[in-house]
mmCIF file of C-alpha atoms in Angstrom:
data_model
loop_
_atom_site.group_PDB
_atom_site.id
_atom_site.type_symbol
_atom_site.label_atom_id
_atom_site.label_comp_id
_atom_site.label_asym_id
_atom_site.label_seq_id
_atom_site.Cartn_x
_atom_site.Cartn_y
_atom_site.Cartn_z
ATOM 1 C CA MET A 1 -18.143 -4.852 -6.658
ATOM 2 C CA SER A 2 -16.865 -2.094 -4.387
ATOM 3 C CA SER A 3 -14.106 0.197 -5.612
ATOM 4 C CA ASP A 4 -12.593 0.416 -2.090
ATOM 5 C CA PRO A 5 -8.841 -0.302 -1.900
ATOM 6 C CA ASN A 6 -9.578 -3.521 0.028
ATOM 7 C CA PRO A 7 -13.313 -4.335 -0.072
ATOM 8 C CA ILE A 8 -12.775 -7.698 1.673
ATOM 9 C CA GLN A 9 -11.676 -7.317 5.278
ATOM 10 C CA LYS A 10 -13.299 -10.229 7.095
ATOM 11 C CA ILE A 11 -12.409 -13.715 5.833
ATOM 12 C CA THR A 12 -13.672 -17.052 7.127
ATOM 13 C CA LEU A 13 -11.592 -20.166 6.563
ATOM 14 C CA VAL A 14 -13.244 -23.575 6.823
ATOM 15 C CA GLY A 15 -10.850 -26.513 7.066
ATOM 16 C CA ALA A 16 -7.901 -24.722 8.665
ATOM 17 C CA SER A 17 -6.383 -27.896 10.136
ATOM 18 C CA GLY A 18 -6.004 -29.748 6.808
ATOM 19 C CA ASN A 19 -2.984 -30.047 4.539
ATOM 20 C CA LEU A 20 -3.943 -27.004 2.502
ATOM 21 C CA GLY A 21 -5.818 -25.266 5.304
ATOM 22 C CA ARG A 22 -2.748 -24.942 7.523
ATOM 23 C CA VAL A 23 -0.800 -23.271 4.719
ATOM 24 C CA LEU A 24 -3.740 -21.032 3.832
ATOM 25 C CA LEU A 25 -4.042 -19.920 7.453
ATOM 26 C CA SER A 26 -0.347 -19.035 7.612
ATOM 27 C CA HIS A 27 -0.530 -16.954 4.427
ATOM 28 C CA LEU A 28 -3.748 -15.233 5.493
ATOM 29 C CA LEU A 29 -2.257 -14.236 8.840
ATOM 30 C CA ASN A 30 0.892 -13.014 7.106
ATOM 31 C CA ALA A 31 -1.330 -10.850 4.902
ATOM 32 C CA THR A 32 -2.500 -8.965 8.002
ATOM 33 C CA ASN A 33 0.990 -7.435 8.247
ATOM 34 C CA ALA A 34 0.317 -5.460 5.067
ATOM 35 C CA ASN A 35 -3.371 -4.962 5.845
ATOM 36 C CA PRO A 36 -3.916 -4.529 9.608
ATOM 37 C CA ASN A 37 -7.680 -4.188 9.059
ATOM 38 C CA LEU A 38 -7.847 -7.786 7.841
ATOM 39 C CA SER A 39 -9.435 -10.270 10.247
ATOM 40 C CA ILE A 40 -9.436 -14.041 9.863
ATOM 41 C CA THR A 41 -12.049 -16.358 11.361
ATOM 42 C CA ILE A 42 -11.672 -20.127 11.536
ATOM 43 C CA LEU A 43 -15.050 -21.830 11.389
ATOM 44 C CA GLN A 44 -15.227 -25.353 12.791
ATOM 45 C CA ARG A 45 -17.691 -27.803 14.283
ATOM 46 C CA THR A 46 -18.034 -28.085 18.057
ATOM 47 C CA SER A 47 -16.779 -31.660 17.728
ATOM 48 C CA SER A 48 -13.432 -30.472 16.316
ATOM 49 C CA LYS A 49 -10.422 -30.887 18.589
ATOM 50 C CA SER A 50 -8.200 -28.556 16.558
ATOM 51 C CA ILE A 51 -6.456 -25.811 18.553
ATOM 52 C CA TYR A 52 -4.691 -22.805 17.035
ATOM 53 C CA PRO A 53 -2.041 -20.467 18.472
ATOM 54 C CA PRO A 54 -3.435 -17.074 19.442
ATOM 55 C CA HIS A 55 -3.030 -14.228 16.956
ATOM 56 C CA PRO A 56 -4.361 -10.673 17.208
ATOM 57 C CA HIS A 57 -6.144 -10.989 13.863
ATOM 58 C CA LEU A 58 -7.512 -14.522 14.398
ATOM 59 C CA THR A 59 -10.854 -15.662 15.810
ATOM 60 C CA VAL A 60 -12.070 -19.246 16.143
ATOM 61 C CA ARG A 61 -15.814 -19.723 15.887
ATOM 62 C CA THR A 62 -17.663 -22.983 16.389
ATOM 63 C CA VAL A 63 -21.025 -24.135 15.105
ATOM 64 C CA PRO A 64 -22.995 -27.221 16.122
ATOM 65 C CA SER A 65 -21.795 -30.397 14.454
ATOM 66 C CA SER A 66 -25.153 -30.709 12.682
ATOM 67 C CA TRP A 67 -23.763 -28.105 10.237
ATOM 68 C CA SER A 68 -27.229 -26.670 9.650
ATOM 69 C CA LEU A 69 -28.087 -23.857 7.273
ATOM 70 C CA PRO A 70 -29.408 -21.511 10.037
ATOM 71 C CA ASP A 71 -26.313 -22.026 12.212
ATOM 72 C CA LEU A 72 -23.911 -21.471 9.321
ATOM 73 C CA THR A 73 -25.803 -18.437 8.044
ATOM 74 C CA SER A 74 -25.636 -16.839 11.487
ATOM 75 C CA ALA A 75 -21.933 -17.644 11.802
ATOM 76 C CA LEU A 76 -21.111 -16.085 8.421
ATOM 77 C CA ARG A 77 -23.196 -12.948 8.816
ATOM 78 C CA GLY A 78 -20.849 -9.983 8.854
ATOM 79 C CA GLN A 79 -18.096 -11.810 6.964
ATOM 80 C CA HIS A 80 -16.978 -10.725 3.492
ATOM 81 C CA ALA A 81 -15.370 -13.903 2.098
ATOM 82 C CA VAL A 82 -15.455 -17.643 2.735
ATOM 83 C CA ILE A 83 -12.758 -20.164 1.824
ATOM 84 C CA ALA A 84 -13.685 -23.857 1.758
ATOM 85 C CA ALA A 85 -10.559 -25.939 2.350
ATOM 86 C CA PHE A 86 -11.971 -29.200 3.652
ATOM 87 C CA PRO A 87 -12.308 -32.436 1.632
ATOM 88 C CA LEU A 88 -15.276 -32.689 -0.694
ATOM 89 C CA ARG A 89 -16.315 -36.136 0.521
ATOM 90 C CA ASP A 90 -19.691 -34.975 1.817
ATOM 91 C CA LEU A 91 -21.180 -32.869 -0.965
ATOM 92 C CA GLN A 92 -24.047 -31.586 1.189
ATOM 93 C CA SER A 93 -21.630 -29.987 3.679
ATOM 94 C CA HIS A 94 -20.189 -27.866 0.879
ATOM 95 C CA LEU A 95 -23.535 -27.010 -0.685
ATOM 96 C CA VAL A 96 -25.007 -25.827 2.602
ATOM 97 C CA LEU A 97 -21.892 -23.756 3.336
ATOM 98 C CA ALA A 98 -22.214 -22.017 -0.029
ATOM 99 C CA GLU A 99 -25.903 -21.335 0.504
ATOM 100 C CA ALA A 100 -25.236 -20.005 4.010
ATOM 101 C CA ALA A 101 -22.615 -17.639 2.610
ATOM 102 C CA TYR A 102 -25.167 -16.347 0.124
ATOM 103 C CA LEU A 103 -27.903 -15.993 2.754
ATOM 104 C CA SER A 104 -25.577 -14.107 5.104
ATOM 105 C CA SER A 105 -26.101 -11.070 2.834
ATOM 106 C CA THR A 106 -22.551 -9.882 3.628
ATOM 107 C CA VAL A 107 -20.320 -12.482 1.957
ATOM 108 C CA THR A 108 -19.298 -11.224 -1.482
ATOM 109 C CA ARG A 109 -16.728 -13.859 -2.511
ATOM 110 C CA PHE A 110 -16.710 -17.633 -2.038
ATOM 111 C CA ILE A 111 -13.684 -19.833 -2.791
ATOM 112 C CA PRO A 112 -14.894 -23.445 -3.179
ATOM 113 C CA ALA A 113 -12.809 -26.534 -2.431
ATOM 114 C CA ASP A 114 -11.923 -27.043 -6.067
ATOM 115 C CA TYR A 115 -8.118 -26.902 -6.178
ATOM 116 C CA GLY A 116 -8.366 -29.598 -8.825
ATOM 117 C CA SER A 117 -5.742 -32.030 -10.045
ATOM 118 C CA VAL A 118 -7.705 -31.624 -13.287
ATOM 119 C CA ASP A 119 -10.525 -29.372 -14.426
ATOM 120 C CA ALA A 120 -13.685 -30.871 -12.934
ATOM 121 C CA ARG A 121 -15.557 -29.986 -16.133
ATOM 122 C CA SER A 122 -13.620 -32.712 -17.983
ATOM 123 C CA PRO A 123 -15.968 -35.546 -19.044
ATOM 124 C CA LEU A 124 -13.162 -38.092 -18.553
ATOM 125 C CA ALA A 125 -12.494 -36.838 -15.025
ATOM 126 C CA ARG A 126 -16.151 -37.057 -14.026
ATOM 127 C CA ASP A 127 -16.439 -40.524 -15.572
ATOM 128 C CA LEU A 128 -13.411 -41.903 -13.759
ATOM 129 C CA VAL A 129 -13.726 -40.162 -10.376
ATOM 130 C CA PRO A 130 -17.090 -39.170 -8.815
ATOM 131 C CA LEU A 131 -15.330 -36.471 -6.761
ATOM 132 C CA PHE A 132 -15.089 -34.250 -9.817
ATOM 133 C CA GLY A 133 -18.843 -34.443 -10.334
ATOM 134 C CA LYS A 134 -19.235 -33.099 -6.788
ATOM 135 C CA LYS A 135 -16.972 -30.176 -7.610
ATOM 136 C CA VAL A 136 -19.119 -29.366 -10.615
ATOM 137 C CA ALA A 137 -22.252 -29.508 -8.431
ATOM 138 C CA VAL A 138 -20.781 -26.930 -6.037
ATOM 139 C CA ARG A 139 -19.753 -24.703 -8.926
ATOM 140 C CA GLU A 140 -23.227 -24.910 -10.489
ATOM 141 C CA LEU A 141 -24.840 -23.913 -7.193
ATOM 142 C CA LEU A 142 -22.480 -20.947 -6.881
ATOM 143 C CA GLU A 143 -23.409 -19.837 -10.394
ATOM 144 C CA LYS A 144 -27.116 -19.969 -9.519
ATOM 145 C CA LEU A 145 -26.651 -18.097 -6.243
ATOM 146 C CA SER A 146 -24.581 -15.405 -7.914
ATOM 147 C CA ASP A 147 -27.169 -14.941 -10.670
ATOM 148 C CA LYS A 148 -30.000 -14.381 -8.204
ATOM 149 C CA SER A 149 -28.137 -12.269 -5.638
ATOM 150 C CA ASP A 150 -29.028 -8.579 -5.315
ATOM 151 C CA ASN A 151 -26.915 -6.542 -7.734
ATOM 152 C CA LYS A 152 -24.908 -9.727 -8.388
ATOM 153 C CA LYS A 153 -23.114 -9.028 -5.092
ATOM 154 C CA PHE A 154 -22.441 -12.667 -4.214
ATOM 155 C CA THR A 155 -19.551 -13.965 -6.338
ATOM 156 C CA TRP A 156 -17.110 -16.859 -6.470
ATOM 157 C CA THR A 157 -13.654 -17.782 -7.747
ATOM 158 C CA SER A 158 -12.636 -21.370 -8.436
ATOM 159 C CA LEU A 159 -8.915 -22.178 -8.462
ATOM 160 C CA VAL A 160 -7.565 -25.194 -10.355
ATOM 161 C CA ASN A 161 -3.929 -25.931 -9.592
ATOM 162 C CA GLY A 162 -3.026 -29.477 -10.614
ATOM 163 C CA HIS A 163 -1.529 -31.919 -8.130
ATOM 164 C CA PHE A 164 -0.330 -30.609 -4.758
ATOM 165 C CA PHE A 165 3.286 -31.246 -5.689
ATOM 166 C CA ASP A 166 5.165 -30.751 -2.418
ATOM 167 C CA TRP A 167 2.504 -32.655 -0.464
ATOM 168 C CA GLY A 168 2.426 -35.587 -2.917
ATOM 169 C CA LEU A 169 6.140 -35.888 -3.702
ATOM 170 C CA THR A 170 7.146 -38.074 -0.746
ATOM 171 C CA ASN A 171 3.897 -39.686 0.434
ATOM 172 C CA GLY A 172 3.410 -41.867 -2.657
ATOM 173 C CA PHE A 173 0.475 -39.947 -4.158
ATOM 174 C CA LEU A 174 2.544 -38.842 -7.154
ATOM 175 C CA HIS A 175 4.080 -42.310 -7.400
ATOM 176 C CA PHE A 176 7.590 -41.233 -6.460
ATOM 177 C CA TYR A 177 9.072 -43.413 -3.711
ATOM 178 C CA PRO A 178 12.307 -41.879 -2.381
ATOM 179 C CA PHE A 179 12.337 -43.959 0.809
ATOM 180 C CA ASP A 180 11.663 -47.429 -0.607
ATOM 181 C CA LYS A 181 13.778 -50.009 1.243
ATOM 182 C CA LYS A 182 14.946 -51.505 -2.052
ATOM 183 C CA GLY A 183 16.032 -48.111 -3.327
ATOM 184 C CA PRO A 184 14.311 -45.039 -4.764
ATOM 185 C CA ARG A 185 11.874 -45.688 -7.590
ATOM 186 C CA ALA A 186 9.166 -44.021 -9.617
ATOM 187 C CA HIS A 187 6.005 -45.454 -11.154
ATOM 188 C CA ILE A 188 5.678 -43.717 -14.523
ATOM 189 C CA LEU A 189 2.752 -43.575 -16.948
ATOM 190 C CA GLY A 190 3.486 -43.902 -20.663
ATOM 191 C CA ASP A 191 6.931 -42.710 -21.684
ATOM 192 C CA GLY A 192 7.052 -40.245 -18.789
ATOM 193 C CA ASN A 193 7.434 -37.215 -21.038
ATOM 194 C CA GLU A 194 3.879 -35.839 -20.881
ATOM 195 C CA LYS A 195 3.958 -32.528 -19.019
ATOM 196 C CA SER A 196 1.384 -31.385 -16.486
ATOM 197 C CA SER A 197 0.794 -28.298 -14.370
ATOM 198 C CA GLN A 198 1.489 -28.841 -10.681
ATOM 199 C CA ALA A 199 1.542 -26.465 -7.734
ATOM 200 C CA THR A 200 2.866 -26.288 -4.204
ATOM 201 C CA LEU A 201 0.490 -25.703 -1.318
ATOM 202 C CA GLY A 202 2.145 -22.317 -0.851
ATOM 203 C CA GLN A 203 1.456 -21.336 -4.455
ATOM 204 C CA VAL A 204 -2.230 -22.170 -4.030
ATOM 205 C CA ALA A 205 -2.357 -20.172 -0.800
ATOM 206 C CA ARG A 206 -0.751 -17.181 -2.514
ATOM 207 C CA ALA A 207 -3.395 -17.354 -5.236
ATOM 208 C CA VAL A 208 -6.222 -17.378 -2.687
ATOM 209 C CA VAL A 209 -4.755 -14.460 -0.729
ATOM 210 C CA ASN A 210 -4.136 -12.441 -3.902
ATOM 211 C CA VAL A 211 -7.729 -12.947 -5.041
ATOM 212 C CA LEU A 212 -9.224 -11.857 -1.713
ATOM 213 C CA THR A 213 -6.914 -8.963 -0.872
ATOM 214 C CA GLY A 214 -7.056 -7.257 -4.252
ATOM 215 C CA ASP A 215 -8.764 -3.941 -4.847
ATOM 216 C CA GLY A 216 -12.238 -3.611 -6.282
ATOM 217 C CA GLU A 217 -10.975 -3.644 -9.860
ATOM 218 C CA HIS A 218 -9.018 -6.859 -9.320
ATOM 219 C CA LEU A 219 -11.955 -8.518 -7.584
ATOM 220 C CA GLU A 220 -14.070 -7.654 -10.598
ATOM 221 C CA LYS A 221 -11.572 -9.389 -12.904
ATOM 222 C CA THR A 222 -11.645 -12.600 -10.853
ATOM 223 C CA ARG A 223 -15.389 -12.750 -10.119
ATOM 224 C CA ASN A 224 -17.338 -15.867 -11.160
ATOM 225 C CA ARG A 225 -14.382 -17.419 -12.947
ATOM 226 C CA VAL A 226 -12.368 -20.622 -13.027
ATOM 227 C CA LEU A 227 -8.697 -19.617 -12.806
ATOM 228 C CA MET A 228 -5.836 -22.036 -13.446
ATOM 229 C CA LEU A 229 -2.388 -21.796 -11.907
ATOM 230 C CA GLN A 230 0.811 -23.783 -11.490
ATOM 231 C CA SER A 231 4.207 -23.748 -9.855
ATOM 232 C CA PHE A 232 5.730 -25.401 -12.913
ATOM 233 C CA LEU A 233 4.920 -27.488 -15.975
ATOM 234 C CA VAL A 234 6.869 -30.749 -15.664
ATOM 235 C CA SER A 235 6.904 -34.350 -16.811
ATOM 236 C CA GLN A 236 7.427 -37.343 -14.551
ATOM 237 C CA ASN A 237 10.860 -37.830 -16.101
ATOM 238 C CA ASP A 238 11.706 -34.185 -15.337
ATOM 239 C CA VAL A 239 10.943 -34.789 -11.672
ATOM 240 C CA VAL A 240 12.953 -38.005 -11.490
ATOM 241 C CA ASP A 241 15.911 -36.260 -13.133
ATOM 242 C CA VAL A 242 15.868 -33.652 -10.368
ATOM 243 C CA LEU A 243 15.354 -36.274 -7.666
ATOM 244 C CA GLU A 244 18.411 -38.135 -8.935
ATOM 245 C CA LYS A 245 20.396 -34.905 -8.887
ATOM 246 C CA VAL A 246 19.524 -33.848 -5.348
ATOM 247 C CA THR A 247 19.689 -37.329 -3.784
ATOM 248 C CA GLY A 248 22.809 -38.451 -5.654
ATOM 249 C CA ARG A 249 21.145 -41.782 -6.366
ATOM 250 C CA LYS A 250 19.993 -43.593 -9.468
ATOM 251 C CA TRP A 251 16.241 -44.105 -9.481
ATOM 252 C CA VAL A 252 14.458 -47.117 -10.935
ATOM 253 C CA ARG A 253 11.847 -45.964 -13.448
ATOM 254 C CA GLU A 254 8.943 -48.399 -13.760
ATOM 255 C CA TYR A 255 7.021 -47.591 -16.953
ATOM 256 C CA VAL A 256 3.416 -48.741 -17.417
ATOM 257 C CA ASP A 257 0.913 -48.352 -20.242
ATOM 258 C CA THR A 258 -1.369 -45.433 -19.383
ATOM 259 C CA GLU A 259 -4.631 -46.764 -20.827
ATOM 260 C CA GLU A 260 -4.115 -50.206 -19.320
ATOM 261 C CA TYR A 261 -3.309 -48.682 -15.931
ATOM 262 C CA ILE A 262 -6.417 -46.482 -15.933
ATOM 263 C CA ARG A 263 -8.613 -49.386 -17.028
ATOM 264 C CA GLU A 264 -7.299 -51.661 -14.258
ATOM 265 C CA ARG A 265 -7.566 -49.023 -11.503
ATOM 266 C CA LYS A 266 -11.081 -48.074 -12.623
ATOM 267 C CA LYS A 267 -12.155 -51.702 -12.317
ATOM 268 C CA VAL A 268 -10.850 -51.857 -8.747
ATOM 269 C CA ALA A 269 -12.448 -48.518 -7.855
ATOM 270 C CA ASP A 270 -15.819 -49.577 -9.217
ATOM 271 C CA GLY A 271 -15.622 -52.822 -7.231
ATOM 272 C CA GLY A 272 -15.982 -50.859 -4.016
ATOM 273 C CA GLY A 273 -14.092 -53.383 -1.923
ATOM 274 C CA GLU A 274 -10.669 -53.421 -0.376
ATOM 275 C CA GLY A 275 -8.314 -51.210 -2.341
ATOM 276 C CA ALA A 276 -11.070 -49.089 -3.896
ATOM 277 C CA ALA A 277 -10.038 -45.902 -2.070
ATOM 278 C CA GLU A 278 -6.426 -46.306 -3.167
ATOM 279 C CA ALA A 279 -7.563 -47.002 -6.742
ATOM 280 C CA ILE A 280 -9.541 -43.747 -6.791
ATOM 281 C CA GLU A 281 -6.434 -41.838 -5.672
ATOM 282 C CA ASP A 282 -4.487 -43.567 -8.438
ATOM 283 C CA LEU A 283 -7.073 -42.427 -10.988
ATOM 284 C CA VAL A 284 -6.771 -38.845 -9.745
ATOM 285 C CA PHE A 285 -3.005 -39.157 -10.130
ATOM 286 C CA ALA A 286 -3.374 -40.491 -13.676
ATOM 287 C CA LEU A 287 -5.818 -37.754 -14.679
ATOM 288 C CA GLY A 288 -3.362 -35.140 -13.490
ATOM 289 C CA VAL A 289 -0.751 -36.636 -15.794
ATOM 290 C CA VAL A 290 -2.865 -36.965 -18.944
ATOM 291 C CA GLU A 291 -5.155 -33.910 -18.605
ATOM 292 C CA GLY A 292 -3.154 -31.513 -16.456
ATOM 293 C CA ASP A 293 -1.486 -29.011 -18.791
ATOM 294 C CA TRP A 294 -3.076 -25.593 -18.190
ATOM 295 C CA THR A 295 -0.664 -23.456 -20.174
ATOM 296 C CA ASN A 296 -2.726 -23.389 -23.357
ATOM 297 C CA LYS A 297 -6.066 -23.030 -21.575
ATOM 298 C CA GLU A 298 -8.087 -19.825 -21.687
ATOM 299 C CA GLU A 299 -8.386 -19.980 -17.896
ATOM 300 C CA TYR A 300 -4.604 -20.008 -17.340
ATOM 301 C CA SER A 301 -4.203 -16.940 -15.107
ATOM 302 C CA MET A 302 -0.748 -16.653 -13.568
ATOM 303 C CA GLU A 303 -0.403 -12.934 -14.333
ATOM 304 C CA LEU A 304 -3.915 -12.104 -13.124
ATOM 305 C CA LEU A 305 -3.243 -14.005 -9.889
ATOM 306 C CA GLY A 306 0.060 -12.200 -9.372
ATOM 307 C CA LEU A 307 2.054 -15.430 -9.392
ATOM 308 C CA GLU A 308 5.466 -16.446 -10.671
ATOM 309 C CA GLU A 309 6.600 -19.993 -11.383
ATOM 310 C CA GLU A 310 8.745 -21.752 -8.806
ATOM 311 C CA ASP A 311 12.039 -23.575 -9.281
ATOM 312 C CA LEU A 312 11.546 -27.354 -9.417
ATOM 313 C CA GLU A 313 14.864 -28.251 -7.776
ATOM 314 C CA THR A 314 14.314 -25.796 -4.925
ATOM 315 C CA VAL A 315 10.831 -27.182 -4.278
ATOM 316 C CA VAL A 316 12.067 -30.800 -4.389
ATOM 317 C CA ARG A 317 14.833 -30.075 -1.872
ATOM 318 C CA LYS A 318 12.441 -28.283 0.458
ATOM 319 C CA ALA A 319 9.900 -31.120 0.261
ATOM 320 C CA LEU A 320 12.568 -33.682 1.166
ATOM 321 C CA GLU A 321 13.776 -31.521 4.045
ATOM 322 C CA GLU A 322 10.302 -31.692 5.601
ATOM 323 C CA SER A 323 10.864 -35.250 6.862
ATOM 324 C CA GLU A 324 13.608 -36.941 8.853
ATOM 325 C CA GLU A 325 13.995 -39.568 6.118
ATOM 326 C CA GLY A 326 14.338 -36.856 3.499
ATOM 327 C CA ARG A 327 16.932 -34.918 5.474
ATOM 328 C CA LYS A 328 18.932 -38.116 5.907
ATOM 329 C CA LEU A 329 18.720 -38.823 2.186
ATOM 330 C CA LEU A 330 20.014 -35.344 1.350
ATOM 331 C CA ALA A 331 22.790 -35.589 3.927
ATOM 332 C CA GLU A 332 23.975 -38.906 2.527
ATOM 333 C CA SER A 333 24.086 -37.441 -0.974
ATOM 334 C CA GLY A 334 26.401 -34.624 0.047
ATOM 335 C CA ASN A 335 24.414 -32.306 -2.249
#
């Protein structure tokens, strides 16, 4: 890897209009203030209707919706890094993007759409949710491409962050329901005391930016590695305690047996009928609870990524302030 102060100057972001993509784009553009040579390209299909405000360091490039290897390779030629931030529903779309980055001959770092609620290498995760098998397939391809690239120039970094906490706090994904008409409640697995690593979208974006804007020595330390991060290590009860504090309301805690819950949701998911998609999301949620503590893992890399933990109460307040219902809830509490 180059020893230049900032070897990566041209970054392509794929999936800029998504939940994570929007935050990534904001952080990448902010990074151009410190590094005016940095240029950001949004890559999207011609069928996309997404429009972005003009910025002196931003370019939007379209490719035919067929998403072919030749078109993607041409679009990525001249770029130094690629960030995949679009859902991994269609595995082939991610595999062809990775191969195009490799074939461009200029891309030296690829960030796949891992961002896992759990480590995709977990046998339990792959058994319960096929999505994690897809993440492993992308990672295996990246390993092969890196091994055969000239001078090992093509590299990758996979970031595993736990649940997107601020995104999932109020939309039901994390099974907290602050706006339930019958009163705020939480659906809790086991005794609610098992702690898991969770991260805000901003924390993930900071990790990505810090990986790509580091000097040659830092890029060498993060090459071809799975790196784990968090905003905080918390239990479900910890979160409800803070929610009760900031909302000034008593929450109903609905406890369920973890193994029974996973077994029931897996049955629904495997059925493939109505409710299967929701059941898969529930399994992802459960995996994040039971297999989501990174702090004792070898891949836990907060210092390497230049990150500090965030304050749970501050993040909870900010997440509630993002919606009209949340702002009303906070106003009523007087907190």
